[in-house]
Coordinates of C-alpha atoms and ligand atoms in Angstrom, one line a residue:
M1 CA -1.1 -18.3 9.9
T2 CA -4.6 -18.5 11.5
R3 CA -7.1 -16.1 10.0
T4 CA -9.6 -14.2 12.0
V5 CA -12.6 -14.9 9.7
P6 CA -15.2 -12.2 9.1
I7 CA -18.8 -12.8 10.3
S8 CA -20.9 -14.4 7.5
E9 CA -24.1 -14.9 9.4
L10 CA -25.7 -11.4 9.2
A11 CA -29.0 -10.3 10.7
T12 CA -30.8 -10.5 7.4
H13 CA -28.9 -13.1 5.4
E14 CA -25.9 -15.3 5.2
V15 CA -22.9 -14.2 3.0
E16 CA -22.1 -17.0 0.6
N17 CA -20.9 -17.6 -3.0
Q18 CA -18.4 -14.7 -2.8
P19 CA -14.9 -16.0 -3.5
E20 CA -12.4 -14.8 -0.9
P21 CA -9.9 -12.2 -2.2
R22 CA -6.6 -13.6 -3.3
S23 CA -4.8 -12.6 -0.2
G24 CA -1.5 -13.2 1.6
D25 CA 1.8 -13.7 -0.1
I26 CA 1.4 -15.0 -3.6
S27 CA 4.6 -15.6 -5.6
L28 CA 4.3 -14.1 -9.1
W29 CA 6.9 -16.6 -10.2
D30 CA 5.9 -20.0 -8.7
G31 CA 2.5 -20.3 -10.3
D32 CA 3.5 -19.0 -13.7
A33 CA 4.7 -22.1 -15.8
V34 CA 4.5 -20.1 -19.0
L35 CA 7.0 -17.5 -17.6
H36 CA 9.2 -20.4 -16.4
A37 CA 9.3 -21.8 -19.9
E38 CA 10.0 -18.4 -21.5
V39 CA 12.8 -17.7 -19.0
A40 CA 14.4 -21.1 -19.6
R41 CA 14.2 -20.6 -23.4
A42 CA 15.9 -17.2 -23.1
G43 CA 18.6 -18.3 -20.7
A44 CA 17.5 -15.7 -18.2
D45 CA 18.3 -15.7 -14.5
A46 CA 15.6 -18.0 -13.1
S47 CA 16.9 -17.9 -9.5
A48 CA 16.9 -14.1 -9.4
L49 CA 13.4 -14.1 -10.9
G50 CA 12.2 -16.6 -8.4
A51 CA 13.3 -14.3 -5.5
A52 CA 11.9 -11.3 -7.2
G53 CA 8.5 -12.9 -8.0
A54 CA 8.1 -13.9 -4.3
A55 CA 9.0 -10.4 -3.1
F56 CA 6.8 -8.6 -5.7
G57 CA 3.8 -10.8 -4.7
T58 CA 3.8 -10.3 -1.0
A59 CA 0.7 -8.9 0.8
Q60 CA 3.0 -6.0 1.9
A61 CA 4.0 -5.2 -1.7
R62 CA 0.3 -5.2 -2.8
F63 CA -0.6 -2.9 0.1
D64 CA 2.3 -0.5 -0.7
A65 CA 1.1 -0.4 -4.3
E66 CA -2.5 0.3 -3.4
E67 CA -1.4 3.1 -1.0
A68 CA 0.8 4.6 -3.7
R69 CA -2.2 4.8 -6.0
R70 CA -4.8 5.8 -3.4
D71 CA -2.6 8.7 -2.2
P72 CA -1.2 10.0 -5.5
P73 CA 1.8 12.2 -5.9
R74 CA 1.5 15.8 -4.9
L75 CA 3.3 18.8 -6.4
V76 CA 5.2 21.0 -4.0
P77 CA 6.4 23.9 -6.2
F78 CA 7.5 26.3 -3.4
D79 CA 8.7 26.2 0.2
R80 CA 6.9 28.1 2.8
A81 CA 9.0 31.2 2.1
G82 CA 7.9 31.2 -1.5
R83 CA 11.2 29.9 -2.9
R84 CA 11.0 27.4 -5.7
I85 CA 11.7 23.8 -4.7
D86 CA 9.9 22.1 -7.6
E87 CA 9.4 18.8 -5.8
V88 CA 6.9 16.0 -5.9
H89 CA 6.0 14.2 -2.7
Y90 CA 5.0 10.6 -2.8
N91 CA 3.3 8.2 -0.5
P92 CA 5.8 5.9 1.3
G93 CA 4.2 3.0 -0.6
Y94 CA 5.6 4.4 -3.9
H95 CA 9.1 4.6 -2.4
A96 CA 8.7 1.0 -1.1
I97 CA 7.9 -0.2 -4.6
M98 CA 10.7 1.7 -6.1
A99 CA 13.2 0.2 -3.6
L100 CA 11.7 -3.3 -4.2
G101 CA 12.0 -3.1 -8.0
L102 CA 15.4 -1.5 -8.2
G103 CA 16.7 -3.8 -5.4
H104 CA 15.8 -6.8 -7.5
G105 CA 17.6 -5.5 -10.5
Y106 CA 14.7 -4.0 -12.6
A107 CA 17.1 -1.3 -14.0
A108 CA 20.4 -3.2 -13.5
A109 CA 19.9 -6.8 -14.4
A110 CA 20.4 -6.4 -18.1
W111 CA 23.8 -4.6 -17.9
D112 CA 27.3 -5.3 -16.6
E113 CA 29.3 -2.5 -14.9
G114 CA 30.6 -1.4 -18.4
G115 CA 27.1 -1.0 -19.7
N116 CA 27.3 -4.1 -21.9
A117 CA 24.4 -6.6 -22.0
R118 CA 24.7 -9.6 -19.7
P119 CA 23.8 -12.9 -21.2
G120 CA 20.1 -13.4 -20.9
G121 CA 20.0 -9.9 -19.2
H122 CA 17.3 -8.3 -21.3
A123 CA 15.0 -11.4 -20.9
T124 CA 15.7 -11.2 -17.1
H125 CA 14.8 -7.6 -17.2
A126 CA 11.7 -8.2 -19.3
A127 CA 10.5 -10.9 -16.8
L128 CA 11.0 -8.4 -13.9
S129 CA 9.0 -5.8 -15.8
Y130 CA 6.2 -8.4 -16.5
M131 CA 6.0 -9.4 -12.9
L132 CA 6.1 -5.9 -11.3
S133 CA 3.6 -4.5 -13.7
Q134 CA 1.1 -7.0 -12.2
V135 CA 1.4 -5.2 -8.9
E136 CA 2.1 -1.5 -9.6
P137 CA 2.5 -0.5 -13.3
G138 CA 3.0 3.2 -12.6
A139 CA 6.1 2.9 -10.6
C140 CA 7.6 0.7 -13.3
C141 CA 7.9 3.8 -15.5
P142 CA 10.9 5.4 -13.8
M143 CA 12.6 2.0 -13.5
T144 CA 12.0 1.3 -17.2
M145 CA 13.5 4.6 -18.1
T146 CA 16.5 4.0 -15.9
Y147 CA 17.1 0.6 -17.5
A148 CA 16.7 2.2 -20.9
G149 CA 18.9 5.2 -20.2
V150 CA 22.0 3.1 -19.7
P151 CA 22.8 2.3 -23.3
A152 CA 22.2 5.9 -24.4
L153 CA 25.0 7.0 -22.1
A154 CA 27.5 5.2 -24.4
A155 CA 27.4 8.3 -26.6
D156 CA 29.6 10.1 -24.0
A157 CA 32.4 8.5 -22.0
G158 CA 32.5 11.2 -19.4
L159 CA 28.8 11.2 -18.7
A160 CA 28.8 7.4 -18.7
A161 CA 31.6 7.3 -16.1
Q162 CA 29.6 9.7 -13.9
W163 CA 26.1 8.2 -14.3
R164 CA 26.3 4.5 -15.1
A165 CA 27.3 3.2 -11.7
P166 CA 24.5 5.0 -9.8
L167 CA 22.0 4.0 -12.3
L168 CA 23.0 0.3 -12.0
S169 CA 23.5 0.4 -8.2
R170 CA 20.2 -1.4 -7.2
S171 CA 19.9 1.1 -4.5
Y172 CA 16.9 3.5 -4.4
D173 CA 17.9 6.8 -3.0
P174 CA 15.2 9.5 -3.2
A175 CA 17.3 12.2 -1.6
V176 CA 17.3 15.7 -3.1
A177 CA 21.0 15.7 -3.7
P178 CA 23.5 15.7 -6.6
V179 CA 24.3 12.4 -8.1
A180 CA 27.8 12.2 -6.5
A181 CA 26.2 12.3 -3.1
K182 CA 23.7 9.5 -3.7
S183 CA 23.8 5.7 -3.4
G184 CA 21.7 5.2 -6.5
A185 CA 20.0 7.3 -9.2
T186 CA 17.2 7.2 -11.7
I187 CA 16.8 8.8 -15.1
G188 CA 13.8 10.1 -17.1
M189 CA 13.1 11.3 -20.6
A190 CA 11.9 14.7 -21.8
M191 CA 11.0 14.7 -25.5
T192 CA 7.3 15.6 -25.9
E193 CA 6.3 19.3 -26.3
K194 CA 3.0 20.9 -26.8
Q195 CA 3.3 21.4 -30.5
G196 CA 4.5 17.8 -31.2
G197 CA 5.1 14.6 -29.4
S198 CA 5.5 12.0 -32.2
D199 CA 7.1 14.6 -34.4
V200 CA 10.0 15.4 -32.0
R201 CA 11.8 17.4 -34.8
A202 CA 9.2 20.1 -34.1
N203 CA 10.8 20.6 -30.6
T204 CA 11.4 24.3 -29.8
T205 CA 13.4 24.0 -26.6
R206 CA 16.7 25.9 -27.3
A207 CA 20.2 24.9 -26.2
V208 CA 22.8 27.6 -26.0
R209 CA 26.5 26.9 -25.2
D210 CA 27.8 27.9 -21.8
G211 CA 31.4 26.9 -21.6
D212 CA 31.7 23.1 -21.8
A213 CA 28.0 22.8 -21.1
Y214 CA 24.7 24.3 -22.4
R215 CA 21.7 26.2 -21.0
L216 CA 18.3 25.0 -22.0
T217 CA 15.2 27.2 -22.3
G218 CA 11.8 25.9 -23.2
H219 CA 9.1 23.5 -22.1
K220 CA 8.2 19.8 -22.0
W221 CA 4.5 18.9 -22.1
F222 CA 4.8 15.4 -20.7
C223 CA 7.7 14.5 -18.3
S224 CA 7.1 11.5 -16.1
A225 CA 8.9 10.7 -12.9
P226 CA 9.9 14.3 -12.3
M227 CA 12.0 13.4 -9.2
S228 CA 14.4 11.5 -11.5
D229 CA 18.0 12.5 -11.0
A230 CA 18.4 13.5 -14.6
F231 CA 16.4 13.7 -17.9
L232 CA 17.6 12.8 -21.3
T233 CA 16.2 15.8 -23.2
L234 CA 15.9 16.8 -26.8
A235 CA 16.6 20.5 -27.7
Q236 CA 17.6 22.6 -30.6
A237 CA 21.3 23.5 -30.6
E238 CA 23.2 25.4 -33.3
G239 CA 23.9 22.2 -35.1
G240 CA 20.3 21.0 -35.0
L241 CA 18.2 18.8 -32.7
S242 CA 20.5 17.3 -30.0
C243 CA 20.3 15.1 -26.9
F244 CA 21.3 16.4 -23.5
L245 CA 21.6 15.0 -20.0
V246 CA 20.0 17.5 -17.7
P247 CA 20.7 16.9 -14.0
R248 CA 17.9 17.6 -11.6
W249 CA 20.1 18.6 -8.7
L250 CA 23.4 20.4 -8.9
E251 CA 26.3 20.7 -6.4
G252 CA 25.0 23.2 -3.9
G253 CA 21.6 23.9 -5.6
R254 CA 18.7 23.0 -7.8
N255 CA 18.9 23.1 -11.6
R256 CA 16.4 25.5 -13.2
I257 CA 13.8 22.9 -14.0
H258 CA 10.4 24.2 -12.9
L259 CA 7.5 21.8 -12.5
Q260 CA 4.4 23.6 -13.8
R261 CA 1.7 21.1 -12.8
L262 CA 0.9 17.4 -12.6
K263 CA -1.2 15.7 -15.3
D264 CA -4.5 14.5 -14.0
K265 CA -4.4 11.1 -15.7
L266 CA -6.8 8.3 -16.5
G267 CA -4.6 5.8 -14.7
N268 CA -1.0 5.3 -13.9
R269 CA -1.8 7.2 -10.7
A270 CA 1.2 6.3 -8.6
N271 CA 3.5 7.7 -11.2
A272 CA 3.7 11.5 -11.4
S273 CA 3.7 13.0 -14.9
T274 CA 4.4 16.7 -15.1
E275 CA 4.6 19.7 -17.4
I276 CA 7.9 21.3 -17.0
E277 CA 9.9 24.4 -18.0
Y278 CA 13.6 24.7 -18.5
N279 CA 14.6 28.2 -17.5
G280 CA 18.2 28.3 -18.4
A281 CA 18.7 24.8 -17.0
L282 CA 22.3 23.4 -17.0
A283 CA 22.7 20.6 -19.5
F284 CA 25.4 18.4 -20.9
R285 CA 25.4 17.3 -24.5
L286 CA 25.1 13.5 -25.1
G287 CA 26.3 12.7 -28.6
D288 CA 26.9 15.1 -31.4
E289 CA 25.0 18.3 -32.1
G290 CA 22.3 17.4 -34.6
A291 CA 22.4 13.7 -33.6
G292 CA 19.7 14.0 -31.0
V293 CA 17.2 11.5 -32.4
K294 CA 20.0 9.0 -33.1
T295 CA 21.2 9.3 -29.5
I296 CA 17.9 9.1 -27.7
I297 CA 16.5 6.4 -30.0
E298 CA 18.8 4.0 -28.0
M299 CA 16.7 4.8 -24.9
V300 CA 13.4 4.7 -26.8
H301 CA 14.3 1.3 -28.3
H302 CA 14.8 -0.2 -24.8
T303 CA 11.7 1.4 -23.3
R304 CA 9.7 -0.1 -26.1
L305 CA 10.7 -3.6 -24.8
D306 CA 8.8 -2.8 -21.6
T307 CA 5.9 -1.3 -23.4
A308 CA 5.6 -4.7 -25.2
V309 CA 6.0 -6.9 -22.1
A310 CA 3.9 -4.8 -19.6
P311 CA 0.6 -5.5 -21.4
A312 CA 1.3 -9.2 -21.0
G313 CA 1.8 -8.5 -17.2
L314 CA -1.5 -6.6 -17.0
M315 CA -3.2 -9.4 -18.8
R316 CA -1.7 -11.9 -16.5
A317 CA -2.9 -10.0 -13.4
A318 CA -6.4 -9.7 -14.9
L319 CA -6.5 -13.4 -15.9
S320 CA -5.4 -14.5 -12.4
E321 CA -8.3 -12.6 -10.8
A322 CA -10.8 -13.8 -13.4
T323 CA -9.9 -17.5 -13.2
W324 CA -9.8 -17.3 -9.4
W325 CA -13.3 -15.8 -9.4
V326 CA -15.0 -18.1 -11.8
A327 CA -13.5 -21.1 -10.0
G328 CA -15.0 -19.9 -6.7
R329 CA -18.3 -18.5 -7.8
S330 CA -21.5 -20.4 -8.9
A331 CA -24.5 -19.4 -10.9
F332 CA -27.5 -21.5 -11.8
Q333 CA -26.2 -24.3 -9.5
R334 CA -22.9 -24.8 -11.2
R335 CA -19.4 -23.2 -10.8
L336 CA -18.9 -20.6 -13.5
I337 CA -15.7 -22.3 -14.7
D338 CA -17.6 -25.5 -15.3
Q339 CA -20.0 -23.8 -17.7
P340 CA -19.1 -24.3 -21.3
L341 CA -19.4 -20.7 -22.4
M342 CA -17.4 -19.3 -19.5
R343 CA -14.8 -22.0 -20.1
A344 CA -14.5 -20.8 -23.7
V345 CA -14.1 -17.2 -22.6
M346 CA -11.4 -18.1 -20.1
A347 CA -9.5 -20.2 -22.6
D348 CA -9.6 -17.4 -25.1
L349 CA -8.3 -14.9 -22.5
A350 CA -5.6 -17.4 -21.6
L351 CA -4.6 -17.5 -25.3
E352 CA -4.4 -13.7 -25.4
W353 CA -2.1 -13.7 -22.4
E354 CA 0.2 -16.5 -23.3
S355 CA 0.6 -15.3 -26.9
A356 CA 1.3 -11.7 -25.7
L357 CA 4.0 -13.0 -23.3
A358 CA 5.5 -15.2 -26.0
L359 CA 5.6 -12.3 -28.4
A360 CA 7.2 -10.0 -25.9
M361 CA 9.7 -12.5 -24.7
G362 CA 10.6 -13.4 -28.3
A363 CA 11.5 -9.7 -28.7
A364 CA 13.5 -9.8 -25.4
R365 CA 15.5 -12.8 -26.7
A366 CA 16.4 -10.7 -29.7
F367 CA 17.6 -7.9 -27.5
D368 CA 19.9 -10.5 -25.9
D369 CA 21.5 -11.3 -29.2
D370 CA 24.1 -8.6 -29.7
S371 CA 25.0 -9.6 -33.3
E372 CA 24.1 -7.4 -36.2
S373 CA 21.3 -9.7 -37.1
G374 CA 20.0 -9.9 -33.5
R375 CA 19.8 -6.1 -33.4
A376 CA 18.0 -6.0 -36.7
F377 CA 15.5 -8.6 -35.6
A378 CA 15.0 -6.9 -32.2
R379 CA 14.1 -3.6 -33.9
I380 CA 11.2 -5.1 -35.9
A381 CA 10.1 -7.7 -33.3
V382 CA 9.7 -5.2 -30.5
A383 CA 7.6 -2.8 -32.7
L384 CA 5.3 -5.7 -33.8
A385 CA 5.0 -6.9 -30.2
K386 CA 4.3 -3.4 -28.8
Y387 CA 1.6 -2.8 -31.4
L388 CA -0.3 -6.1 -31.1
N389 CA 0.0 -6.6 -27.4
N390 CA -1.2 -3.1 -26.6
K391 CA -4.1 -3.2 -29.1
R392 CA -5.3 -6.4 -27.4
A393 CA -4.8 -5.5 -23.8
P394 CA -7.8 -3.2 -23.2
A395 CA -10.3 -5.6 -24.7
M396 CA -8.8 -8.6 -23.0
I397 CA -8.8 -6.9 -19.6
Y398 CA -12.3 -5.6 -20.0
E399 CA -13.5 -9.2 -20.7
A400 CA -11.6 -10.5 -17.6
L401 CA -13.2 -7.7 -15.6
E402 CA -16.7 -8.8 -16.9
A403 CA -16.1 -12.3 -15.7
L404 CA -16.4 -11.0 -12.2
G405 CA -19.7 -9.5 -13.0
G406 CA -20.5 -6.4 -11.0
M407 CA -17.6 -7.1 -8.7
G408 CA -15.2 -6.5 -11.6
Y409 CA -16.4 -2.8 -11.6
V410 CA -15.5 -2.3 -8.0
E411 CA -12.3 -0.7 -6.9
E412 CA -11.7 -3.2 -4.1
T413 CA -10.6 -5.6 -6.9
P414 CA -7.6 -4.8 -9.1
M415 CA -9.7 -4.8 -12.2
P416 CA -10.5 -1.0 -12.5
M417 CA -6.8 -0.2 -12.0
L418 CA -5.8 -2.7 -14.7
Y419 CA -8.4 -1.4 -17.1
R420 CA -7.3 2.2 -16.6
E421 CA -3.7 1.2 -17.2
A422 CA -4.4 -0.8 -20.3
P423 CA -4.2 1.9 -23.0
L424 CA -1.1 3.6 -21.8
N425 CA 1.7 1.4 -23.2
G426 CA 0.1 1.8 -26.6
I427 CA 0.5 5.6 -26.5
W428 CA 4.0 6.4 -25.2
E429 CA 7.1 5.4 -27.1
G430 CA 5.2 5.6 -30.4
S431 CA 1.4 5.6 -30.5
G432 CA -0.3 3.0 -32.7
N433 CA -0.1 4.7 -36.0
V434 CA 3.4 5.9 -35.4
I435 CA 4.6 2.4 -34.5
C436 CA 3.0 1.0 -37.7
L437 CA 4.7 3.6 -39.8
D438 CA 7.9 2.8 -38.0
I439 CA 7.4 -0.9 -38.9
L440 CA 7.1 0.1 -42.6
R441 CA 10.1 2.4 -42.4
T442 CA 12.3 -0.4 -40.8
L443 CA 11.3 -2.9 -43.4
A444 CA 11.9 -0.4 -46.2
R445 CA 15.3 0.7 -44.9
A446 CA 16.8 -2.3 -43.1
P447 CA 17.1 -5.4 -45.3
L448 CA 18.5 -7.3 -42.4
S449 CA 15.3 -6.7 -40.4
V450 CA 13.3 -8.1 -43.3
E451 CA 15.7 -11.1 -43.6
T452 CA 15.7 -12.0 -39.9
L453 CA 11.9 -11.6 -39.6
R454 CA 11.4 -13.7 -42.7
A455 CA 13.8 -16.4 -41.3
Q456 CA 11.8 -16.6 -38.0
L457 CA 8.5 -16.8 -39.9
D458 CA 9.8 -19.5 -42.2
A459 CA 11.5 -21.5 -39.5
V460 CA 8.2 -23.1 -38.4
R461 CA 6.8 -23.8 -41.8
G462 CA 5.6 -27.4 -42.3
V463 CA 4.2 -27.9 -38.8
D464 CA 0.7 -26.5 -39.3
A465 CA -0.8 -26.2 -42.8
R466 CA -3.1 -23.3 -41.6
Y467 CA -0.1 -21.3 -40.5
D468 CA 1.7 -22.0 -43.8
A469 CA -1.3 -20.9 -45.8
A470 CA -1.7 -17.7 -43.8
L471 CA 2.0 -16.9 -44.2
A472 CA 1.7 -17.4 -47.9
A473 CA -1.5 -15.3 -48.0
H474 CA 0.2 -12.4 -46.2
F475 CA 2.9 -12.2 -48.8
D476 CA 0.5 -12.7 -51.6
R477 CA -1.6 -9.9 -50.3
W478 CA 1.4 -7.6 -49.8
P479 CA 4.3 -8.6 -52.2
A480 CA 5.7 -5.2 -51.4
L481 CA 5.1 -2.9 -48.5
P482 CA 1.5 -1.7 -48.2
P483 CA 0.4 1.9 -48.7
E484 CA 0.4 3.9 -45.4
A485 CA -3.3 3.6 -45.0
E486 CA -3.0 -0.2 -44.7
A487 CA -0.1 -0.1 -42.3
R488 CA -2.2 -1.3 -39.3
W489 CA -3.7 -4.3 -41.1
Y490 CA -0.3 -5.2 -42.3
A491 CA 1.4 -4.9 -38.9
E492 CA -1.4 -6.8 -37.2
S493 CA -1.2 -9.6 -39.7
L494 CA 2.6 -9.8 -39.3
A495 CA 2.5 -9.6 -35.5
H496 CA 0.0 -12.5 -35.4
L497 CA 2.2 -14.6 -37.6
L498 CA 5.3 -13.8 -35.5
A499 CA 3.4 -14.7 -32.3
A500 CA 2.2 -17.9 -33.9
S501 CA 5.8 -18.8 -34.9
F502 CA 7.0 -18.4 -31.3
L503 CA 4.2 -20.5 -30.0
I504 CA 4.6 -23.3 -32.6
E505 CA 8.3 -23.4 -31.6
G506 CA 7.9 -23.2 -27.8
A507 CA 4.4 -23.8 -26.5
P508 CA 2.4 -27.0 -26.0
A509 CA 0.6 -28.1 -29.1
A510 CA -2.8 -27.3 -27.7
V511 CA -1.8 -23.6 -27.2
A512 CA -0.2 -23.2 -30.6
D513 CA -3.1 -25.0 -32.3
G514 CA -5.6 -22.7 -30.4
Y515 CA -3.8 -19.6 -31.5
V516 CA -3.3 -20.6 -35.1
A517 CA -7.0 -21.7 -35.4
T518 CA -8.4 -18.5 -33.9
R519 CA -6.0 -15.7 -34.7
V520 CA -4.2 -16.8 -37.8
A521 CA -6.8 -19.0 -39.6
G522 CA -9.7 -16.8 -38.4
H523 CA -11.9 -19.5 -36.7
R524 CA -13.2 -16.9 -34.2
G525 CA -15.5 -14.0 -34.0
A526 CA -14.2 -10.5 -33.3
T527 CA -15.1 -10.6 -29.6
I528 CA -13.3 -12.6 -26.9
G529 CA -14.6 -16.1 -26.3
A530 CA -16.2 -16.5 -29.8
V531 CA -14.3 -19.7 -30.3
A532 CA -15.1 -23.4 -30.3
G533 CA -13.4 -26.7 -30.8
L534 CA -10.2 -26.0 -28.9
D535 CA -8.6 -28.0 -26.1
F536 CA -9.8 -25.7 -23.4
D537 CA -8.5 -27.9 -20.6
A538 CA -5.0 -27.9 -21.9
I539 CA -5.0 -24.2 -22.6
L540 CA -6.5 -23.4 -19.1
A541 CA -4.0 -25.7 -17.4
R542 CA -1.3 -23.1 -18.4
V543 CA -2.8 -20.4 -16.2
G544 CA -2.0 -22.2 -12.9
V545 CA -3.3 -19.5 -10.7
T546 CA -2.6 -19.7 -6.9
G547 CA -3.7 -17.6 -4.0
G548 CA -6.1 -17.3 -1.1
Ligands
FAD1 C1 1.0 9.1 -18.9 C2 1.9 9.6 -20.0 C3 3.3 9.8 -19.6 C4 4.2 10.3 -20.6 N1 5.5 10.5 -20.2 C5 6.3 11.1 -21.1 C6 7.7 11.3 -20.7 O1 8.1 11.1 -19.6 N2 8.5 11.9 -21.6 C7 8.1 12.3 -22.8 O2 8.9 12.8 -23.6 N3 6.8 12.0 -23.2 C8 5.9 11.4 -22.4 N4 4.6 11.2 -22.7 C9 4.2 11.7 -24.1 C10 4.0 10.6 -25.1 O3 5.2 10.0 -25.4 C11 3.3 11.3 -26.2 O4 2.0 11.6 -25.8 C12 3.2 10.4 -27.5 O5 4.5 10.2 -28.0 C13 2.3 11.0 -28.6 O6 2.6 12.3 -28.8 P1 1.5 13.4 -28.8 O7 0.7 13.3 -27.5 O8 2.1 14.7 -29.1 O9 0.5 13.0 -29.9 P2 0.6 13.3 -31.5 O10 2.0 13.2 -31.9 O11 -0.1 14.6 -31.8 O12 -0.2 12.1 -32.1 C14 -1.7 12.1 -32.0 C15 -2.1 10.9 -32.8 O13 -1.8 11.0 -34.1 C16 -1.1 9.8 -34.6 N5 -0.1 10.2 -35.6 C17 1.0 10.9 -35.4 N6 1.7 11.0 -36.6 C18 1.0 10.4 -37.5 C19 1.1 10.1 -38.9 N7 2.2 10.5 -39.6 N8 0.2 9.4 -39.5 C20 -0.9 9.0 -38.9 N9 -1.1 9.2 -37.6 C21 -0.2 9.9 -36.9 C22 -0.5 9.2 -33.4 O14 -0.4 7.8 -33.5 C23 -1.5 9.6 -32.3 O15 -2.5 8.6 -32.3 C24 3.7 10.6 -21.8 C25 2.4 10.4 -22.2 C26 1.5 9.9 -21.3 C27 0.1 9.7 -21.7

């Protein structure tokens, strides 16, 4: 396509040394050799991912995503007559991204019609989540919850029969209508209340029997994607904290779910997050009374996979912009990418991204192993990946932003959006401390998680003496589980070892060597780019950014 170029010769000066924006259609799949390798290793669906990566990276998709953020969701609590409608109106760009993601199987790819995992399905899903979070991370939230809601439905055959097919339909249908009248549905999650988010047992929403169903009364303090067709909700029933499916729309009317206000958030702007009240809302029990946490944990476990993989997507997006910029911009008569210090920074950023992706995809492979040991490994691996990837994402994205100099601080680039998004996946589905305590709990209570983790860490011994020494030092330092106050240090150390083990197994030697030298053996300062002596060329060759 011929481009009508802007005028560079201005009255007072000529515009030069400004890299063009990465414009046009840029496949998120084609240029990402690291993703290709991870997908092949996991037996995921490369051809579906190729099509999705091309579609997610079009100029139109990026435009829709920007529109969805620029014109954020708006609460419409009443109609003009003053009757409650409790709706949220979105920019058409949001609907376009939802249709795009669901259409390419974001919520459906992992599952067959019976709600069982497809071979390589979770890895396929994780790769979709990784690619779409590079474009519009906010809209990923409802799609992630829909993917993750599917296994929780197994607790009730009747609800599964009614809801599974619409959740897996790949059709986005935003109509305000009961599920039976829709071509597709999405599902959200309502756990957090004012008095306690991490401590869900403090929930005060009450559930009272009403025939075969229940009526819920109470509030939820954070409830994202409020136009979802149902929410899995925790509430106190007679038999204790229980899980309920609360439909948003009923035959002939609206359920009594009132949207109080929208949260004014740091980022995640395209996605609405609300405070809601249940005012005698009709609800159906999912699982036994008193088994609420056990039931909803299935959903939380699967949303955690996305909170582990999304930071890798955000890092990839930031790195693509940064490497593009430093390859096109010069300072002091030399391209930035050719200057030794910038090269070191870019290589260090690339190691953050590649290791984050390897760690998350290692967890996704475990989700695809439906054996008892696979499930035990998935539980610990996803928690370690969620912790480490999210702790690293904000610092990594900030450094990528700084590589653009002042331009990185400007909203016409994706950097401010990525930076605002960076802390979120660390917070929901278990904030940092809570995840670390969960890691200790899992290792204390699930011997098979300990065994499978140890087997993975031991599998690569003998390849790199620095890794072997660090592994031995970890278990010398902590022959038993650490005291709570050391849980972060312990989790960080284990997560670095796990990431290193995946890289030693699957990445080129230069990448594994770089990671072990800097993150495991400690030959690096605390800030990004404080490294030397690595094979920067080989590490940077992995980035393979295209565009323009
Ligand atoms: C944008 C956004 C969207 C959200 N969407 C939803 C949604 O759709 N549905 C939903 O249910 N929730 C949602 N949440 C809520 C989110 O899951 C909670 O905010 C999160 O679980 C933390 O709960 P809290 O805010 O009550 O913090 P708290 O539980 O009060 O925790 C505060 C801090 O204390 C730490 N902490 C807690 N316990 C311990 C401990 N024992 N030892 C040491 N430290 C501890 C935590 O790690 C955290 O850092 C959303 C949050 C955000 C920001």
